[in-house]
mmCIF file of C-alpha atoms in Angstrom:
data_model
loop_
_atom_site.group_PDB
_atom_site.id
_atom_site.type_symbol
_atom_site.label_atom_id
_atom_site.label_comp_id
_atom_site.label_asym_id
_atom_site.label_seq_id
_atom_site.Cartn_x
_atom_site.Cartn_y
_atom_site.Cartn_z
ATOM 1 C CA MET H 1 0.000 0.000 0.000
ATOM 2 C CA LYS H 2 2.719 2.418 0.814
ATOM 3 C CA ARG H 3 4.413 1.948 -2.610
ATOM 4 C CA PHE H 4 1.137 2.574 -4.445
ATOM 5 C CA PHE H 5 0.688 6.023 -2.932
ATOM 6 C CA SER H 6 4.266 6.961 -3.800
ATOM 7 C CA VAL H 7 3.735 6.325 -7.561
ATOM 8 C CA ALA H 8 0.242 7.813 -8.100
ATOM 9 C CA PRO H 9 1.023 11.509 -7.672
ATOM 10 C CA PRO H 10 3.612 11.688 -10.494
ATOM 11 C CA ALA H 11 1.169 10.101 -12.953
ATOM 12 C CA THR H 12 -1.466 12.650 -12.082
ATOM 13 C CA LEU H 13 0.955 15.504 -12.641
ATOM 14 C CA VAL H 14 1.978 14.132 -16.020
ATOM 15 C CA PHE H 15 -1.638 13.915 -17.121
ATOM 16 C CA PHE H 16 -2.254 17.489 -15.965
ATOM 17 C CA PHE H 17 0.696 18.878 -17.954
ATOM 18 C CA VAL H 18 -0.464 17.004 -21.061
ATOM 19 C CA LEU H 19 -3.854 18.703 -20.838
ATOM 20 C CA ILE H 20 -2.217 22.141 -20.493
ATOM 21 C CA PHE H 21 0.010 21.487 -23.523
ATOM 22 C CA VAL H 22 -2.894 20.411 -25.717
ATOM 23 C CA ALA H 23 -4.999 23.413 -24.688
ATOM 24 C CA GLY H 24 -2.089 25.788 -25.362
ATOM 25 C CA ALA H 25 -1.544 24.317 -28.788
ATOM 26 C CA ILE H 26 -5.206 24.842 -29.687
ATOM 27 C CA VAL H 27 -5.101 28.473 -28.487
ATOM 28 C CA THR H 28 -1.859 29.124 -30.374
ATOM 29 C CA LEU H 29 -3.293 27.633 -33.559
ATOM 30 C CA ASP H 30 -6.460 29.718 -33.305
ATOM 31 C CA HIS H 31 -4.410 32.907 -32.694
ATOM 32 C CA LYS H 32 -2.225 32.247 -35.727
ATOM 33 C CA GLU H 33 -5.258 31.598 -37.916
ATOM 34 C CA SER H 34 -6.820 34.846 -36.744
ATOM 35 C CA LEU H 35 -3.633 36.745 -37.572
ATOM 36 C CA ALA H 36 -3.518 35.097 -40.956
ATOM 37 C CA ILE H 37 -7.099 36.112 -41.646
ATOM 38 C CA LEU H 38 -6.373 39.713 -40.555
ATOM 39 C CA GLN H 39 -3.300 39.866 -42.737
ATOM 40 C CA LEU H 40 -5.268 38.697 -45.774
ATOM 41 C CA GLN H 41 -8.045 41.295 -45.361
ATOM 42 C CA PRO H 42 -7.628 44.684 -47.163
ATOM 43 C CA ARG H 43 -7.056 47.685 -44.926
ATOM 44 C CA GLY H 44 -10.250 49.319 -46.157
ATOM 45 C CA VAL H 45 -12.286 46.378 -44.909
ATOM 46 C CA ILE H 46 -10.638 46.596 -41.506
ATOM 47 C CA ALA H 47 -11.278 50.320 -41.321
ATOM 48 C CA ALA H 48 -14.895 49.811 -42.357
ATOM 49 C CA GLU H 49 -15.395 47.224 -39.619
ATOM 50 C CA GLN H 50 -13.746 49.453 -37.035
ATOM 51 C CA MET H 51 -15.815 52.487 -38.123
ATOM 52 C CA ARG H 52 -19.142 50.718 -38.429
ATOM 53 C CA PRO H 53 -21.871 53.397 -38.683
ATOM 54 C CA PRO H 54 -24.291 53.735 -35.814
ATOM 55 C CA ALA H 55 -27.838 52.509 -36.047
ATOM 56 C CA THR H 56 -30.215 54.523 -38.199
ATOM 57 C CA SER H 57 -32.106 55.651 -35.120
ATOM 58 C CA GLU H 58 -28.932 57.357 -33.843
ATOM 59 C CA LEU H 59 -28.278 59.368 -37.045
ATOM 60 C CA ARG H 60 -29.065 63.102 -37.230
ATOM 61 C CA ALA H 61 -29.352 64.666 -40.685
ATOM 62 C CA GLU H 62 -26.830 67.481 -41.192
ATOM 63 C CA PRO H 63 -28.005 70.366 -43.433
ATOM 64 C CA ALA H 64 -26.345 70.155 -46.841
ATOM 65 C CA ALA H 65 -23.977 73.061 -47.605
ATOM 66 C CA GLU H 66 -25.549 75.241 -50.291
ATOM 67 C CA GLU H 67 -23.504 76.080 -53.347
ATOM 68 C CA PRO H 68 -22.878 79.864 -53.602
ATOM 69 C CA ASP H 69 -25.050 81.567 -56.208
ATOM 70 C CA ILE H 70 -22.616 83.151 -58.654
ATOM 71 C CA CYS H 71 -25.423 85.308 -60.045
ATOM 72 C CA GLU H 72 -26.432 86.730 -56.705
ATOM 73 C CA ASN H 73 -25.479 90.304 -55.802
ATOM 74 C CA LYS H 74 -24.234 91.099 -59.293
ATOM 75 C CA CYS H 75 -25.120 94.697 -59.951
ATOM 76 C CA ARG H 76 -27.101 95.084 -63.157
ATOM 77 C CA PRO H 77 -28.377 98.351 -64.590
ATOM 78 C CA ALA H 78 -31.997 98.908 -63.645
ATOM 79 C CA GLY H 79 -34.281 97.614 -66.365
ATOM 80 C CA SER H 80 -31.719 95.218 -67.854
ATOM 81 C CA GLU H 81 -32.429 92.275 -65.550
ATOM 82 C CA ALA H 82 -34.350 90.441 -68.294
ATOM 83 C CA LEU H 83 -31.333 90.525 -70.635
ATOM 84 C CA PRO H 84 -28.084 88.519 -70.727
ATOM 85 C CA ARG H 85 -25.323 90.630 -69.271
ATOM 86 C CA GLY H 86 -23.103 90.643 -72.349
ATOM 87 C CA ILE H 87 -25.693 92.326 -74.567
ATOM 88 C CA VAL H 88 -26.264 95.265 -72.203
ATOM 89 C CA GLN H 89 -24.699 98.636 -73.050
ATOM 90 C CA ASP H 90 -25.601 100.994 -70.238
ATOM 91 C CA LYS H 91 -23.683 103.987 -71.588
ATOM 92 C CA SER H 92 -23.669 105.904 -74.848
ATOM 93 C CA ASN H 93 -21.831 108.758 -76.566
ATOM 94 C CA PHE H 94 -22.189 111.410 -79.255
ATOM 95 C CA GLU H 95 -20.108 109.665 -81.913
ATOM 96 C CA MET H 96 -21.749 109.822 -85.331
ATOM 97 C CA GLU H 97 -22.144 106.620 -87.346
ATOM 98 C CA SER H 98 -22.131 106.240 -91.131
ATOM 99 C CA LEU H 99 -25.195 104.788 -92.823
ATOM 100 C CA GLY H 100 -23.119 102.063 -94.529
ATOM 101 C CA GLY H 101 -20.027 99.994 -93.847
ATOM 102 C CA ASN H 102 -19.105 97.444 -91.201
ATOM 103 C CA PRO H 103 -19.424 98.833 -87.650
ATOM 104 C CA GLU H 104 -17.156 96.137 -86.208
ATOM 105 C CA ARG H 105 -14.359 97.137 -88.572
ATOM 106 C CA LYS H 106 -14.689 100.722 -87.386
ATOM 107 C CA GLU H 107 -14.593 99.548 -83.785
ATOM 108 C CA LYS H 108 -11.298 97.708 -84.362
ATOM 109 C CA LYS H 109 -9.770 100.779 -85.972
ATOM 110 C CA GLY H 110 -10.946 102.862 -83.047
ATOM 111 C CA ASN H 111 -8.902 100.925 -80.504
ATOM 112 C CA GLY H 112 -5.981 103.311 -80.984
ATOM 113 C CA ARG H 113 -7.999 106.517 -81.118
ATOM 114 C CA HIS H 114 -7.326 109.583 -78.983
ATOM 115 C CA SER H 115 -9.147 110.079 -75.731
ATOM 116 C CA LYS H 116 -11.761 112.763 -76.210
ATOM 117 C CA SER H 117 -13.460 115.480 -74.222
ATOM 118 C CA LEU H 118 -16.714 117.339 -74.797
ATOM 119 C CA LEU H 119 -17.267 121.038 -75.514
ATOM 120 C CA ALA H 120 -20.893 122.098 -74.968
ATOM 121 C CA ILE H 121 -22.029 125.699 -75.593
ATOM 122 C CA PRO H 122 -25.396 127.479 -75.632
ATOM 123 C CA VAL H 123 -25.453 129.606 -78.786
ATOM 124 C CA GLY H 124 -27.529 132.201 -80.576
ATOM 125 C CA ILE H 125 -27.080 133.127 -84.232
ATOM 126 C CA LYS H 126 -26.127 136.676 -83.253
ATOM 127 C CA GLN H 127 -22.908 135.341 -81.679
ATOM 128 C CA LYS H 128 -21.996 133.180 -84.668
ATOM 129 C CA ALA H 129 -18.627 134.822 -85.366
ATOM 130 C CA ILE H 130 -17.284 134.580 -81.819
ATOM 131 C CA VAL H 131 -18.550 131.009 -81.452
ATOM 132 C CA ASP H 132 -16.821 130.067 -84.706
ATOM 133 C CA LYS H 133 -13.479 131.302 -83.361
ATOM 134 C CA LEU H 134 -14.059 129.513 -80.070
ATOM 135 C CA VAL H 135 -14.966 126.121 -81.546
ATOM 136 C CA SER H 136 -12.159 126.307 -84.124
ATOM 137 C CA LYS H 137 -9.670 126.262 -81.246
ATOM 138 C CA PHE H 138 -10.773 122.769 -80.240
ATOM 139 C CA PRO H 139 -9.313 120.075 -82.573
ATOM 140 C CA ASP H 140 -11.870 117.528 -83.737
ATOM 141 C CA THR H 141 -9.500 114.627 -83.015
ATOM 142 C CA ASN H 142 -9.700 115.466 -79.319
ATOM 143 C CA PHE H 143 -13.118 117.052 -78.865
ATOM 144 C CA ILE H 144 -16.776 116.454 -79.585
ATOM 145 C CA VAL H 145 -18.717 119.715 -80.002
ATOM 146 C CA MET H 146 -22.329 120.141 -78.933
ATOM 147 C CA LEU H 147 -24.304 123.333 -79.559
ATOM 148 C CA PHE H 148 -27.451 124.235 -77.647
ATOM 149 C CA HIS H 149 -29.421 126.617 -79.886
ATOM 150 C CA TYR H 150 -31.450 128.713 -77.455
ATOM 151 C CA ASP H 151 -32.919 130.755 -80.342
ATOM 152 C CA GLY H 152 -33.968 127.702 -82.359
ATOM 153 C CA GLU H 153 -31.775 128.748 -85.317
ATOM 154 C CA VAL H 154 -29.869 125.706 -86.559
ATOM 155 C CA ASP H 155 -29.688 126.057 -90.335
ATOM 156 C CA GLY H 156 -27.752 129.311 -90.136
ATOM 157 C CA TRP H 157 -24.677 127.457 -88.843
ATOM 158 C CA ARG H 158 -24.373 124.948 -91.676
ATOM 159 C CA ASP H 159 -21.852 126.989 -93.660
ATOM 160 C CA LEU H 160 -19.171 126.665 -90.947
ATOM 161 C CA GLU H 161 -16.491 124.065 -91.635
ATOM 162 C CA TRP H 162 -16.948 122.216 -88.344
ATOM 163 C CA SER H 163 -20.758 122.429 -88.175
ATOM 164 C CA GLY H 164 -21.324 119.035 -89.791
ATOM 165 C CA ARG H 165 -19.316 117.336 -87.031
ATOM 166 C CA ALA H 166 -21.159 119.093 -84.214
ATOM 167 C CA ILE H 167 -24.245 117.886 -82.387
ATOM 168 C CA HIS H 168 -27.024 120.476 -82.672
ATOM 169 C CA VAL H 169 -29.873 120.693 -80.155
ATOM 170 C CA GLY H 170 -32.438 123.426 -80.704
ATOM 171 C CA VAL H 171 -34.951 124.552 -78.061
ATOM 172 C CA ARG H 172 -36.011 128.170 -77.809
ATOM 173 C CA ASP H 173 -35.466 130.327 -74.721
ATOM 174 C CA GLN H 174 -33.689 127.804 -72.525
ATOM 175 C CA THR H 175 -30.444 128.155 -70.585
ATOM 176 C CA LYS H 176 -27.158 126.302 -70.562
ATOM 177 C CA TRP H 177 -28.054 124.469 -67.362
ATOM 178 C CA TRP H 178 -31.489 123.474 -68.656
ATOM 179 C CA PHE H 179 -29.811 121.879 -71.678
ATOM 180 C CA ALA H 180 -27.078 120.279 -69.569
ATOM 181 C CA LYS H 181 -29.517 118.596 -67.207
ATOM 182 C CA ARG H 182 -31.479 117.081 -70.076
ATOM 183 C CA PHE H 183 -28.833 116.275 -72.686
ATOM 184 C CA LEU H 184 -25.589 115.706 -70.752
ATOM 185 C CA HIS H 185 -26.603 112.819 -68.529
ATOM 186 C CA PRO H 186 -23.449 111.248 -67.020
ATOM 187 C CA ASP H 187 -24.063 107.968 -68.849
ATOM 188 C CA LEU H 188 -24.117 109.848 -72.167
ATOM 189 C CA VAL H 189 -20.801 111.599 -71.536
ATOM 190 C CA ALA H 190 -19.048 108.785 -69.649
ATOM 191 C CA GLU H 191 -16.625 108.188 -72.539
ATOM 192 C CA TYR H 192 -15.273 111.741 -72.391
ATOM 193 C CA ASP H 193 -12.417 112.675 -70.090
ATOM 194 C CA TYR H 194 -13.594 116.240 -69.464
ATOM 195 C CA VAL H 195 -16.741 118.276 -70.001
ATOM 196 C CA PHE H 196 -16.274 121.933 -71.022
ATOM 197 C CA LEU H 197 -19.610 123.642 -70.315
ATOM 198 C CA TRP H 198 -18.961 127.167 -71.567
ATOM 199 C CA ASP H 199 -20.838 130.338 -72.338
ATOM 200 C CA GLU H 200 -20.772 131.587 -75.918
ATOM 201 C CA ASP H 201 -19.288 135.071 -75.340
ATOM 202 C CA ILE H 202 -15.737 133.869 -74.684
ATOM 203 C CA GLU H 203 -12.636 135.056 -76.548
ATOM 204 C CA VAL H 204 -9.894 132.443 -76.745
ATOM 205 C CA ASP H 205 -6.924 134.280 -78.287
ATOM 206 C CA SER H 206 -4.729 133.258 -75.322
ATOM 207 C CA PHE H 207 -6.163 129.800 -74.824
ATOM 208 C CA ASP H 208 -5.031 126.379 -76.071
ATOM 209 C CA PRO H 209 -7.326 123.525 -74.969
ATOM 210 C CA LEU H 210 -4.701 120.790 -75.251
ATOM 211 C CA ARG H 211 -2.182 122.708 -73.175
ATOM 212 C CA TYR H 212 -4.953 123.494 -70.741
ATOM 213 C CA LEU H 213 -5.770 119.820 -70.254
ATOM 214 C CA ARG H 214 -2.102 119.018 -69.833
ATOM 215 C CA VAL H 215 -1.958 121.419 -66.884
ATOM 216 C CA VAL H 216 -5.226 120.095 -65.450
ATOM 217 C CA ARG H 217 -3.910 116.531 -65.489
ATOM 218 C CA GLU H 218 -0.553 117.498 -64.016
ATOM 219 C CA GLU H 219 -2.245 119.433 -61.210
ATOM 220 C CA ARG H 220 -4.931 116.750 -60.754
ATOM 221 C CA LEU H 221 -7.764 119.237 -60.949
ATOM 222 C CA GLU H 222 -11.222 117.672 -60.949
ATOM 223 C CA ILE H 223 -13.038 120.996 -61.411
ATOM 224 C CA SER H 224 -11.307 123.932 -63.051
ATOM 225 C CA GLN H 225 -11.581 126.911 -65.330
ATOM 226 C CA PRO H 226 -9.207 129.038 -67.375
ATOM 227 C CA ALA H 227 -8.348 132.278 -65.647
ATOM 228 C CA LEU H 228 -10.322 135.311 -66.771
ATOM 229 C CA ASP H 229 -8.474 138.164 -68.395
ATOM 230 C CA ARG H 230 -8.759 141.153 -66.065
ATOM 231 C CA ARG H 231 -10.402 143.075 -68.901
ATOM 232 C CA SER H 232 -13.372 140.701 -68.681
ATOM 233 C CA GLN H 233 -16.708 142.385 -68.066
ATOM 234 C CA ILE H 234 -17.742 140.053 -65.242
ATOM 235 C CA HIS H 235 -15.460 138.103 -62.980
ATOM 236 C CA HIS H 236 -14.786 137.301 -59.351
ATOM 237 C CA ARG H 237 -11.471 138.019 -57.667
ATOM 238 C CA LEU H 238 -10.721 134.314 -57.323
ATOM 239 C CA THR H 239 -11.133 133.601 -61.030
ATOM 240 C CA ALA H 240 -9.214 136.627 -62.332
ATOM 241 C CA ARG H 241 -5.811 135.851 -63.778
ATOM 242 C CA ALA H 242 -3.139 136.039 -61.103
ATOM 243 C CA ALA H 243 -0.792 139.010 -61.408
ATOM 244 C CA ARG H 244 2.271 136.780 -61.458
ATOM 245 C CA SER H 245 0.752 134.621 -64.221
ATOM 246 C CA GLY H 246 1.874 131.296 -62.791
ATOM 247 C CA GLY H 247 0.520 127.924 -63.818
ATOM 248 C CA VAL H 248 -2.430 127.489 -61.446
ATOM 249 C CA HIS H 249 -3.893 129.195 -58.411
ATOM 250 C CA ARG H 250 -6.396 127.711 -55.973
ATOM 251 C CA ARG H 251 -7.153 130.612 -53.645
ATOM 252 C CA TYR H 252 -6.890 134.345 -53.249
ATOM 253 C CA TYR H 253 -6.055 136.533 -50.264
ATOM 254 C CA LYS H 254 -7.922 139.474 -48.826
ATOM 255 C CA THR H 255 -6.779 140.740 -45.438
ATOM 256 C CA SER H 256 -8.928 143.838 -45.056
ATOM 257 C CA GLY H 257 -12.522 144.887 -45.523
ATOM 258 C CA HIS H 258 -15.539 142.619 -45.812
ATOM 259 C CA GLY H 259 -15.140 138.930 -46.709
ATOM 260 C CA ARG H 260 -11.514 138.400 -45.768
ATOM 261 C CA CYS H 261 -9.539 135.428 -47.091
ATOM 262 C CA TYR H 262 -6.406 134.027 -45.476
ATOM 263 C CA GLY H 263 -4.015 131.173 -46.092
ATOM 264 C CA ASN H 264 -6.068 128.822 -43.916
ATOM 265 C CA SER H 265 -9.361 129.562 -45.681
ATOM 266 C CA THR H 266 -10.683 126.326 -47.154
ATOM 267 C CA GLY H 267 -13.791 127.181 -49.157
ATOM 268 C CA PRO H 268 -15.803 129.788 -51.086
ATOM 269 C CA PRO H 269 -15.356 132.605 -51.719
ATOM 270 C CA CYS H 270 -11.654 132.173 -50.928
ATOM 271 C CA ALA H 271 -10.973 128.711 -52.379
ATOM 272 C CA GLY H 272 -12.585 125.536 -53.674
ATOM 273 C CA TRP H 273 -14.906 126.858 -56.385
ATOM 274 C CA VAL H 274 -15.067 128.259 -59.911
ATOM 275 C CA GLU H 275 -17.526 130.503 -61.705
ATOM 276 C CA MET H 276 -20.178 129.164 -64.035
ATOM 277 C CA MET H 277 -19.148 130.849 -67.307
ATOM 278 C CA VAL H 278 -16.332 128.480 -68.302
ATOM 279 C CA PRO H 279 -16.244 125.487 -65.925
ATOM 280 C CA VAL H 280 -14.420 122.287 -66.844
ATOM 281 C CA PHE H 281 -15.353 119.034 -65.104
ATOM 282 C CA SER H 282 -13.613 115.685 -64.965
ATOM 283 C CA ARG H 283 -15.788 112.688 -65.758
ATOM 284 C CA ALA H 284 -16.283 111.850 -62.069
ATOM 285 C CA ALA H 285 -16.879 115.454 -61.043
ATOM 286 C CA TRP H 286 -19.510 115.918 -63.747
ATOM 287 C CA ARG H 287 -21.390 112.798 -62.635
ATOM 288 C CA CYS H 288 -21.680 114.382 -59.201
ATOM 289 C CA ALA H 289 -22.439 117.922 -60.410
ATOM 290 C CA TRP H 290 -25.161 116.739 -62.793
ATOM 291 C CA HIS H 291 -27.075 115.281 -59.879
ATOM 292 C CA MET H 292 -26.927 118.630 -58.097
ATOM 293 C CA ILE H 293 -28.482 120.575 -60.991
ATOM 294 C CA GLN H 294 -32.134 121.233 -60.164
ATOM 295 C CA ASN H 295 -34.607 120.638 -62.989
ATOM 296 C CA ASP H 296 -36.478 123.882 -62.414
ATOM 297 C CA LEU H 297 -33.575 126.135 -61.357
ATOM 298 C CA ILE H 298 -32.315 126.911 -64.836
ATOM 299 C CA TYR H 299 -29.678 129.534 -63.960
ATOM 300 C CA ALA H 300 -27.886 127.362 -61.373
ATOM 301 C CA TRP H 301 -27.195 130.301 -59.076
ATOM 302 C CA GLY H 302 -25.776 129.098 -55.770
ATOM 303 C CA MET H 303 -24.498 125.877 -57.239
ATOM 304 C CA ASP H 304 -21.020 127.306 -57.839
ATOM 305 C CA TYR H 305 -20.330 127.534 -54.093
ATOM 306 C CA LYS H 306 -21.263 123.857 -53.700
ATOM 307 C CA LEU H 307 -19.160 122.478 -56.555
ATOM 308 C CA GLY H 308 -16.378 121.634 -54.109
ATOM 309 C CA TYR H 309 -18.484 118.762 -52.813
ATOM 310 C CA CYS H 310 -17.985 117.132 -56.225
ATOM 311 C CA ALA H 311 -14.195 117.597 -56.264
ATOM 312 C CA GLN H 312 -13.490 113.923 -55.450
ATOM 313 C CA GLY H 313 -11.564 114.894 -52.348
ATOM 314 C CA ASP H 314 -10.187 118.083 -50.849
ATOM 315 C CA ARG H 315 -11.808 121.001 -52.658
ATOM 316 C CA SER H 316 -8.958 123.327 -51.730
ATOM 317 C CA ARG H 317 -6.616 121.057 -53.729
ATOM 318 C CA ASN H 318 -8.799 119.584 -56.493
ATOM 319 C CA VAL H 319 -10.449 122.812 -57.665
ATOM 320 C CA GLY H 320 -8.330 125.453 -59.356
ATOM 321 C CA VAL H 321 -7.929 128.250 -61.888
ATOM 322 C CA VAL H 322 -5.409 127.809 -64.723
ATOM 323 C CA ASP H 323 -3.500 131.070 -65.244
ATOM 324 C CA SER H 324 -1.252 129.928 -68.077
ATOM 325 C CA GLN H 325 -4.309 129.462 -70.327
ATOM 326 C CA TYR H 326 -6.778 132.299 -69.960
ATOM 327 C CA VAL H 327 -9.834 133.690 -71.740
ATOM 328 C CA LEU H 328 -11.741 136.954 -72.018
ATOM 329 C CA HIS H 329 -15.379 136.986 -70.942
ATOM 330 C CA ARG H 330 -17.229 139.628 -72.939
ATOM 331 C CA GLY H 331 -20.327 139.563 -70.738
ATOM 332 C CA ILE H 332 -22.846 140.023 -73.563
ATOM 333 C CA PRO H 333 -26.472 139.804 -72.320
ATOM 334 C CA THR H 334 -28.237 137.377 -74.633
ATOM 335 C CA LEU H 335 -30.917 135.701 -72.517
ATOM 336 C CA GLY H 336 -34.242 137.483 -72.616
ATOM 337 C CA ASP H 337 -34.146 138.535 -76.270
ATOM 338 C CA GLY H 338 -33.536 135.127 -77.844
ATOM 339 C CA GLY H 339 -30.099 136.210 -79.009
ATOM 340 C CA LYS H 340 -31.552 138.301 -81.822
ATOM 341 C CA ALA H 341 -30.779 141.896 -82.654
ATOM 342 C CA THR H 342 -33.400 144.430 -81.605
ATOM 343 C CA ALA H 343 -34.271 146.786 -84.443
ATOM 344 C CA THR H 344 -36.694 149.219 -82.805
ATOM 345 C CA ALA H 345 -36.895 151.233 -79.608
ATOM 346 C CA ALA H 346 -39.992 149.293 -78.552
ATOM 347 C CA ALA H 347 -38.234 146.003 -79.114
ATOM 348 C CA SER H 348 -35.197 147.297 -77.232
ATOM 349 C CA ALA H 349 -37.349 148.283 -74.263
ATOM 350 C CA LEU H 350 -39.009 144.873 -74.307
ATOM 351 C CA GLY H 351 -35.617 143.185 -74.342
ATOM 352 C CA THR H 352 -34.495 145.265 -71.351
ATOM 353 C CA ALA H 353 -37.618 144.279 -69.427
ATOM 354 C CA ASP H 354 -36.999 140.635 -70.260
ATOM 355 C CA ARG H 355 -33.419 140.848 -69.016
ATOM 356 C CA LEU H 356 -34.614 142.404 -65.761
ATOM 357 C CA ALA H 357 -36.988 139.475 -65.370
ATOM 358 C CA VAL H 358 -34.072 137.119 -65.990
ATOM 359 C CA ARG H 359 -32.029 138.845 -63.299
ATOM 360 C CA GLN H 360 -34.912 138.719 -60.821
ATOM 361 C CA ARG H 361 -35.475 135.029 -61.426
ATOM 362 C CA SER H 362 -31.758 134.368 -60.959
ATOM 363 C CA TYR H 363 -31.847 135.904 -57.473
ATOM 364 C CA THR H 364 -34.996 133.954 -56.633
ATOM 365 C CA GLU H 365 -33.331 130.724 -57.738
ATOM 366 C CA LEU H 366 -30.330 131.467 -55.520
ATOM 367 C CA GLN H 367 -32.583 131.670 -52.477
ATOM 368 C CA LEU H 368 -34.473 128.524 -53.468
ATOM 369 C CA PHE H 369 -31.306 126.526 -54.026
ATOM 370 C CA ASN H 370 -29.863 127.514 -50.652
ATOM 371 C CA ARG H 371 -33.107 126.585 -48.897
ATOM 372 C CA ARG H 372 -33.204 123.216 -50.643
ATOM 373 C CA TRP H 373 -29.611 122.533 -49.672
ATOM 374 C CA LYS H 374 -30.264 123.274 -45.992
ATOM 375 C CA LYS H 375 -33.401 121.142 -46.021
ATOM 376 C CA ALA H 376 -31.589 118.238 -47.683
ATOM 377 C CA VAL H 377 -28.777 118.386 -45.125
ATOM 378 C CA ALA H 378 -31.243 118.438 -42.226
ATOM 379 C CA GLU H 379 -33.273 115.496 -43.533
ATOM 380 C CA ASP H 380 -30.440 113.160 -44.552
ATOM 381 C CA GLY H 381 -29.288 111.432 -41.388
ATOM 382 C CA CYS H 382 -26.879 109.215 -43.339
ATOM 383 C CA TRP H 383 -24.915 112.085 -44.905
ATOM 384 C CA THR H 384 -21.893 113.632 -43.212
ATOM 385 C CA ASP H 385 -20.775 117.100 -44.248
ATOM 386 C CA PRO H 386 -17.051 116.998 -45.086
ATOM 387 C CA TYR H 387 -16.929 120.773 -44.571
ATOM 388 C CA PRO H 388 -18.891 121.377 -41.355
ATOM 389 C CA ASN H 389 -16.826 124.345 -40.204
ATOM 390 C CA PRO H 390 -16.842 127.861 -41.683
ATOM 391 C CA ALA H 391 -14.696 128.035 -44.794
ATOM 392 C CA THR H 392 -13.223 131.413 -43.872
ATOM 393 C CA THR H 393 -11.519 132.569 -40.721
ATOM 394 C CA THR H 394 -10.806 135.878 -39.096
ATOM 395 C CA GLY H 395 -7.068 135.573 -39.252
#
């Protein structure tokens, strides 16, 4: 019995170790097979299994990102929305077209053409000779000419060499500013670098328009005028030709008496404006000034002092008088008699009465314009006055 118990325990241990070995072999084999299976599967499959989507009940629909509308917020001229953009021409000009030929061929030739400006003048047949001299100074390669016939006489100009190239508009008894508001819309003159809106009674013996524009560009003047010869019948001290006859002046000085002007004066009557006989506007300045012209205030009195607001910046810098190119203003009264000669005493008296009525209306318009300006400033809460302080100082 004693020997039996000494042998039994080792047999049991051997059996136990055999079981452990077999179990370990099975586990090892299963592990290797699993690794083999993993190694044979593509990485995408593994990733898909690892990132298995949640159940449908757990999904929340995300709003799809909307594609930006490339047509939205594209500014189109009012009234052209029904048309494809490429066919729209929202501006025009005063170029004349021939009745025959290929317009596209002309357009290709025009690619190298000179930049042009516009000369617009109210005229009466009585001033034909002086207007002829004036217009002849402006070369047709650089200027378009437009005549406003306030006496209705158009045929009497046909014998002049340049008349066939000019644009003629005839309406009786209307002023320069009436014509300008109705026939010089900014979109019609947008192709022209400068707009010369001149009176007819101007002598140009000492004036060259091309040299004038050269100075204007060099000095970066948005609103300007040629200086007035001191022999001119009507002129303001600011617009008279400077005694030293320099290139340009932008202000004048007055240190005594009423209405003093000093070096730190920034606006009318000391600086920042021109008179209305021979103003010259840049394209941008004219777009602004046109909007300021009142339909019913046909003499535009009061507007001259506000032109600085259209100077595209500092009016004391961008508005000036060109001394090197100057003109003589004859100051001939033409409005009120239709520009025609008066042959009798009765007709002469009638013409005088008409001119007095013109003068009275001009003063009335000045008061109306100033009242409208003040009212507009008071009512526009979104507008900030760039010149809130007095333009002149006391020294």
